[in-house]
Every structure is written in C-alpha cells, then in structure tokens.
mmCIF file of C-alpha atoms in Angstrom:
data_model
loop_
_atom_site.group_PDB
_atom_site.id
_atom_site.type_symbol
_atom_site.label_atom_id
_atom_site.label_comp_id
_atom_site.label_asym_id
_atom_site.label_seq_id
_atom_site.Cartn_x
_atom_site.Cartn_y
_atom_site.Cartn_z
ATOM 1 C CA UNK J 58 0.000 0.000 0.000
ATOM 2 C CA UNK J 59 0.860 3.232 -0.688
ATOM 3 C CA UNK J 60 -0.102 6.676 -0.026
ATOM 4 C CA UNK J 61 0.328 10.398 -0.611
ATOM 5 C CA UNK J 62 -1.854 13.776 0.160
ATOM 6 C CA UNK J 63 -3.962 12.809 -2.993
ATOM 7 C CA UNK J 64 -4.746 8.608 -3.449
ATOM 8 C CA UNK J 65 -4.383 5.558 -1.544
ATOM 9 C CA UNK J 66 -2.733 2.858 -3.599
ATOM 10 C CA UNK J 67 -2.882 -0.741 -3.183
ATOM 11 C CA UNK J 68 -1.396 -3.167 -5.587
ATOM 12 C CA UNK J 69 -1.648 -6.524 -6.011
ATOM 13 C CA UNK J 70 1.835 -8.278 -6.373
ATOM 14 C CA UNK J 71 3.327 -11.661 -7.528
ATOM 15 C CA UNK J 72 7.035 -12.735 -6.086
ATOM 16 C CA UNK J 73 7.276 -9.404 -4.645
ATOM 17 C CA UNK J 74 7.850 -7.715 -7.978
ATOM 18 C CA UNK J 75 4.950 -7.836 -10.730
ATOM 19 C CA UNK J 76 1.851 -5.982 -10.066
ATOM 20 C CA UNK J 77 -1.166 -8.055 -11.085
ATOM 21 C CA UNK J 78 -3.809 -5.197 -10.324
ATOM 22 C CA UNK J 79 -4.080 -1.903 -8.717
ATOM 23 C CA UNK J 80 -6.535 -0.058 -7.060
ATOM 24 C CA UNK J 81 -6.228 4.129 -6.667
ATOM 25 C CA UNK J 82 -8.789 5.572 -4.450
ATOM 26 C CA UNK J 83 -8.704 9.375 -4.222
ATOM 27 C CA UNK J 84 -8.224 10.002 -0.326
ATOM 28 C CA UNK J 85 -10.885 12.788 -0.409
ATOM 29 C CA UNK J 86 -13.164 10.223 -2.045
ATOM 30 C CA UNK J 87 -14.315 7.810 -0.283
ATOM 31 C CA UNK J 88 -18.120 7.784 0.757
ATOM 32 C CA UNK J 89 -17.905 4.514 3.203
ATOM 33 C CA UNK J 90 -15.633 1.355 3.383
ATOM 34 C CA UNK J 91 -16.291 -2.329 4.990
ATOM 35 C CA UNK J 92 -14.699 -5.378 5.736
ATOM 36 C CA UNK J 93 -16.319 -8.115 4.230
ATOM 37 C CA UNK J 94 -16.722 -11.862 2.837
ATOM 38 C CA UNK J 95 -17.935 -13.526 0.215
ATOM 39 C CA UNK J 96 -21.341 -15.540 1.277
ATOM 40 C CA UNK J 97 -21.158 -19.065 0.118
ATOM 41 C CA UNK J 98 -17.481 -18.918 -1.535
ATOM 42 C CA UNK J 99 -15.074 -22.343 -1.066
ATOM 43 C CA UNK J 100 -12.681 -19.618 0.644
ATOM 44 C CA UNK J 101 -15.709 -18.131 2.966
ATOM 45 C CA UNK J 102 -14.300 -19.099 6.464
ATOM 46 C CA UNK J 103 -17.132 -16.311 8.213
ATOM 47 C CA UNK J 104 -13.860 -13.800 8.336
ATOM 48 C CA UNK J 105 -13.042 -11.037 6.139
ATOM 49 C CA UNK J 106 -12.090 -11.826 2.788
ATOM 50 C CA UNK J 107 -12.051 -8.589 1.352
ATOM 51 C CA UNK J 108 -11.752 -4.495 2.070
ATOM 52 C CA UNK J 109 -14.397 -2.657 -0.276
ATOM 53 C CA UNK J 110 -14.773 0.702 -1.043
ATOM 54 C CA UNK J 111 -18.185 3.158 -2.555
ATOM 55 C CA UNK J 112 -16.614 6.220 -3.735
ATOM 56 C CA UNK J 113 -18.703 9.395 -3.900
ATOM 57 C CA UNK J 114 -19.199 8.703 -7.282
ATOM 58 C CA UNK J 115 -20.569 5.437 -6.980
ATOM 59 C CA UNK J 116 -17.807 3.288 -7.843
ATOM 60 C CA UNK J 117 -16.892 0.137 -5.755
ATOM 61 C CA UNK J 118 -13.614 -1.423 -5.616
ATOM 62 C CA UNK J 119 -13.207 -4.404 -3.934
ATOM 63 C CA UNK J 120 -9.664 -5.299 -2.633
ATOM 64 C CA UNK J 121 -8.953 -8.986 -1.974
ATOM 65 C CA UNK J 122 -7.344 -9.167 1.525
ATOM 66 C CA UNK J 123 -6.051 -12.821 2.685
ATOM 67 C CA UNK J 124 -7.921 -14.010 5.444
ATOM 68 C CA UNK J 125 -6.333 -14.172 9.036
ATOM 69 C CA UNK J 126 -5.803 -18.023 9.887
ATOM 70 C CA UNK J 127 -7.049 -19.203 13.569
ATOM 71 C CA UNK J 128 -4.939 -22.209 12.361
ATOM 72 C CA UNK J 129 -1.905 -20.282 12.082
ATOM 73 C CA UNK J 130 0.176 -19.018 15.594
ATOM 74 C CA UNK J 131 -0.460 -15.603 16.392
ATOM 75 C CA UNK J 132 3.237 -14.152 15.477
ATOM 76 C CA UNK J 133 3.047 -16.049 11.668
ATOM 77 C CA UNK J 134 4.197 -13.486 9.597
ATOM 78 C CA UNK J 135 1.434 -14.245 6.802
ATOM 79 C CA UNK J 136 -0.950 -13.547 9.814
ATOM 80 C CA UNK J 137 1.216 -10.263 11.315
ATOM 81 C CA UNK J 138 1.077 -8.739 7.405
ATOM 82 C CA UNK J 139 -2.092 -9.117 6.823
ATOM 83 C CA UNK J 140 -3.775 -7.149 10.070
ATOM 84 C CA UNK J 141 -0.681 -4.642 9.491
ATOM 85 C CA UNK J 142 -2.694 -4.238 6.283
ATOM 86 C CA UNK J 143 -6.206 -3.844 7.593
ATOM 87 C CA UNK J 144 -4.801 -1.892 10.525
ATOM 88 C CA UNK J 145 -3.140 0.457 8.082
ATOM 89 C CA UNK J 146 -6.525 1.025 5.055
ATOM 90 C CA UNK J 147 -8.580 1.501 8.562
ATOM 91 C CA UNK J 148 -6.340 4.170 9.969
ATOM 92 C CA UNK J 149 -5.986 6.109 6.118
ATOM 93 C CA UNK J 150 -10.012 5.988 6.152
ATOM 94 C CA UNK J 151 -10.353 7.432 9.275
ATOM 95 C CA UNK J 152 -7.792 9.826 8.408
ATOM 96 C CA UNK J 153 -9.355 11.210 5.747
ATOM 97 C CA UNK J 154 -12.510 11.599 7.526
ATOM 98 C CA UNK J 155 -14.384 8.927 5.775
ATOM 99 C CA UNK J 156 -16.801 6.622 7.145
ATOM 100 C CA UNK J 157 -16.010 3.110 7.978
ATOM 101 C CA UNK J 158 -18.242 0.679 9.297
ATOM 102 C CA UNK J 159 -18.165 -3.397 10.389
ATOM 103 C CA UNK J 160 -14.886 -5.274 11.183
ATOM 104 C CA UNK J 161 -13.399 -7.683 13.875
ATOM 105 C CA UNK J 162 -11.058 -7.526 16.731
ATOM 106 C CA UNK J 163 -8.371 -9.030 15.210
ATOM 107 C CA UNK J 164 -7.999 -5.971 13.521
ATOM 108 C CA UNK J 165 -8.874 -2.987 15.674
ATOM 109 C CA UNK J 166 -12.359 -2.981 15.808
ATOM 110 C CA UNK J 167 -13.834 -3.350 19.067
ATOM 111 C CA UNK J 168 -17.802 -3.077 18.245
ATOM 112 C CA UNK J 169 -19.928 -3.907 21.076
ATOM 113 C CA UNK J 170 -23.315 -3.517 20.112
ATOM 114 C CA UNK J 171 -26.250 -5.974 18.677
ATOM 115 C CA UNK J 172 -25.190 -7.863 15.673
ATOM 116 C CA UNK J 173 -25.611 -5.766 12.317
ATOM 117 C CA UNK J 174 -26.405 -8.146 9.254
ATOM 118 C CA UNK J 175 -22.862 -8.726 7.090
ATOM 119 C CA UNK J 176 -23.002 -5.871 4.005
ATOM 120 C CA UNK J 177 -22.484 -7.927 0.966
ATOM 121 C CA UNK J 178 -21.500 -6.400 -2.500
ATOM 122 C CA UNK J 179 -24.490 -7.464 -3.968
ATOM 123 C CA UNK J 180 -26.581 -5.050 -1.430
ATOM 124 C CA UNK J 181 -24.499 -2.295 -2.514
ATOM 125 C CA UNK J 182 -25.895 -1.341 -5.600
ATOM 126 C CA UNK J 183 -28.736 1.473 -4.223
ATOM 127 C CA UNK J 184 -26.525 2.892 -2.134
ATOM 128 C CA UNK J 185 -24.088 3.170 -5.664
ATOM 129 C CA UNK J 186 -27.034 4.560 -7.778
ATOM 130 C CA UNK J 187 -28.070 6.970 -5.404
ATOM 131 C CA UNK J 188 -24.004 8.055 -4.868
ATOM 132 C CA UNK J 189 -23.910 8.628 -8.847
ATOM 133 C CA UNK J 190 -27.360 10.702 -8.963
ATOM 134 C CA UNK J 191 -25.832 12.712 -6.312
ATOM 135 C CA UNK J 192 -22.598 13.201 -8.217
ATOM 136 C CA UNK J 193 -23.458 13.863 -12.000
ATOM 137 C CA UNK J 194 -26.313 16.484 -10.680
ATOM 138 C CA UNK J 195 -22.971 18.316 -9.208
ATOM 139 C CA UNK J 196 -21.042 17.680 -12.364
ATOM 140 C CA UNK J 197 -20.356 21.187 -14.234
ATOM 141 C CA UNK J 198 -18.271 21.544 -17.166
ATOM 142 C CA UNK J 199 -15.133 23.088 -15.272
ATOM 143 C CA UNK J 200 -15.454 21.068 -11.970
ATOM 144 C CA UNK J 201 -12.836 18.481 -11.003
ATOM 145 C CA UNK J 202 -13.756 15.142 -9.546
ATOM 146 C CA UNK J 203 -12.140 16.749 -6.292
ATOM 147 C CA UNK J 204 -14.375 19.593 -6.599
ATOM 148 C CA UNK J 205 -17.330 17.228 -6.783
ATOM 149 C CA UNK J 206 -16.422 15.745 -3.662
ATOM 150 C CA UNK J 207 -15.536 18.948 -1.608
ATOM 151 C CA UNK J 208 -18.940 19.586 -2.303
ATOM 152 C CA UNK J 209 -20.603 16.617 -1.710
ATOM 153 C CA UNK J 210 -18.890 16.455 1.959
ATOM 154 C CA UNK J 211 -19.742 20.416 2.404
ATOM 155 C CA UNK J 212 -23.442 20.000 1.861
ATOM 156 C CA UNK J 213 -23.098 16.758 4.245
ATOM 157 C CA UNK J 214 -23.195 13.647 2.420
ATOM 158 C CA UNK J 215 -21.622 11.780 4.942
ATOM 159 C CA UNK J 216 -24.503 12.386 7.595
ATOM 160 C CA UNK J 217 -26.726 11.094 4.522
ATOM 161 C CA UNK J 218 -25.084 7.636 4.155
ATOM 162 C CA UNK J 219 -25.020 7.506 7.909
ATOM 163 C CA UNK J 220 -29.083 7.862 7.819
ATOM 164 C CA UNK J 221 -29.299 4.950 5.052
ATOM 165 C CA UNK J 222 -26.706 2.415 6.713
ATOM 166 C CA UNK J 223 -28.872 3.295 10.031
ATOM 167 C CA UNK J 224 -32.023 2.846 8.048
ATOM 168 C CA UNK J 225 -31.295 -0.130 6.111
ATOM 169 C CA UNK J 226 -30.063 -2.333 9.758
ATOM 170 C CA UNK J 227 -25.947 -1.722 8.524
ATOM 171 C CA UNK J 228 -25.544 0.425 11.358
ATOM 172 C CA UNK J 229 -26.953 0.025 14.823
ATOM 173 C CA UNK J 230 -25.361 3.436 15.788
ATOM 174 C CA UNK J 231 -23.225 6.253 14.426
ATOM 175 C CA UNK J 232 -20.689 5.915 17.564
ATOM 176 C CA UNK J 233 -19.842 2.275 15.805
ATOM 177 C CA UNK J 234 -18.404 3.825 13.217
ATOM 178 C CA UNK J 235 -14.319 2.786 12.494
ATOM 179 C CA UNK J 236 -13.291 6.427 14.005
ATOM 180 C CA UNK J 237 -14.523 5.902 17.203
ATOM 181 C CA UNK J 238 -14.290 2.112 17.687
ATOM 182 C CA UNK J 239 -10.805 1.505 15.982
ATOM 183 C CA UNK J 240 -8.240 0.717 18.769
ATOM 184 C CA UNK J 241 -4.877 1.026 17.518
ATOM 185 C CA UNK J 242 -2.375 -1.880 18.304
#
C-alpha cells in the first residue's frame, strides 16, 4: 500500500515484484468502506475476505485481503502482514474523515453492540445509484472530480449515508463507526 496527500494505492503483487492489479482511491473520495466476505465462496471461512470501497461517485472497488488463519500461531508473519494491512486502510479511512463501518477484533475494531447483518456487495448497488445521482447532478463543465467531492462532503453527504446504513439495519449506531471504535495496536 501506498499513499500520498492525494490517493491511496494498493497493488496486487506476484514474487514481490509484478503488479497483477491496482486499485487508486482518491483520499478525499471515499463515501464509506467495509470489511467483508464472500457468502457461500469455497474460501468463505465467516472472516473477512475482502476491504471494499463506494466512492462518492458510486464506484466500488473491492480489494482482496487474505484471510487471518485461527490455524496459524499468532506471530506467523502471513498472519502479522495481513492485520498490518487492515490496521493500516482503517487508519488512512479514518484519516481522511471517511466513514467506515463493520470489522473484527483481530484488527482494531472493538464493536460492542447488537449484531448488524454482514453488508455484501451485492446489497451495494442502491446505495451506488443513489451516490452517482448525487454526483453527476454536481457535475459542471469546469469542476474536477475533487471539486465534486468537496462539495458533496460540504453540503453533508456523509450524515446522509449515515441515515441509510442506520435505516437499512448496517448500522446500529453512528458511535460504531471505524473512528470511534478503531483501537490502535
């Protein structure tokens, strides 16, 4: 992962050297981000499987994260790497005041509160609709993307998606939310 005052990289890598995919996500971009797994996959062991990502312009990247083992000891290195990972995407989130919700212990999230129903990819696509309604009505011929989003935060988007995660069972309560929850290691 990588990072500077703009994006938050991630790329996928082979041996170390090749980059199979990358993902850019512009810092000031981000409308909400989840842990998650994939219902019903060979590789679904109930645990996170995967960090994803609803810009304010609708778009969803999902980023394959390996899963932590409980088979593995505490201090293996694949295990140690991997929550450095989720530690790290959790921390740039909250630092650029986005809105993160669900997670586990093993990484920093200590949620104590009535179990919210797991937030799937496939339950995304309203909130991505309504996201890019939102954003081409603020599209203007001279306005950047980071324009767009300035003004989506200014006129309180955030507090928006809060209401619909609340609505919709995502969210039991706002002070769940990765900012206040996340307990660094």
């Amino acid at each position: 992962m990588y990072k500077n005052e703009e994006y938050i990289e991630v790329r996928l890598l082979l041996f170390k050297k090749f980059v199979i995919k990358k993902w850019t996500i512009p810092r000031n971009g981000i409308a909400f981000a989840w842990t998650g797994h994939d219902r019903g996959s060979t590789t679904d062991y109930r645990d996170t499987a995967y960090i994803a990502c609803i810009l304010l312009n609708g778009k969803l990247l999902k980023i394959p994260v390996m899963q932590i083992s409980n088979d593995r000891k505490e201090d293996d290195p694949r295990n140690v790497l991997t929550e450095k990972f989720y530690r790290t995407f959790i921390e740039e989130v909250i630092e650029s005041k986005s809105i993160g919700i669900i997670g586990i212990y093993k990484y920093g999230i200590e949620v104590r509160q009535p179990k919210f129903p797991s937030m799937y990819i496939s339950e995304t696509k309203e909130y991505r609709k309504r996201l890019s309604e939102m954003y081409k009505e603020k599209q203007d011929g001279h306005r950047t993307p980071d324009d767009i989003y300035t003004l989506m935060k200014s006129e309180n988007i955030q507090g928006k998606i809060l209401d619909w995660l609340q609505n919709d069972g995502f969210l039991h309560s706002r002070k769940y939310t990765w900012d206040k929850v996340y307990k660094k290691d």
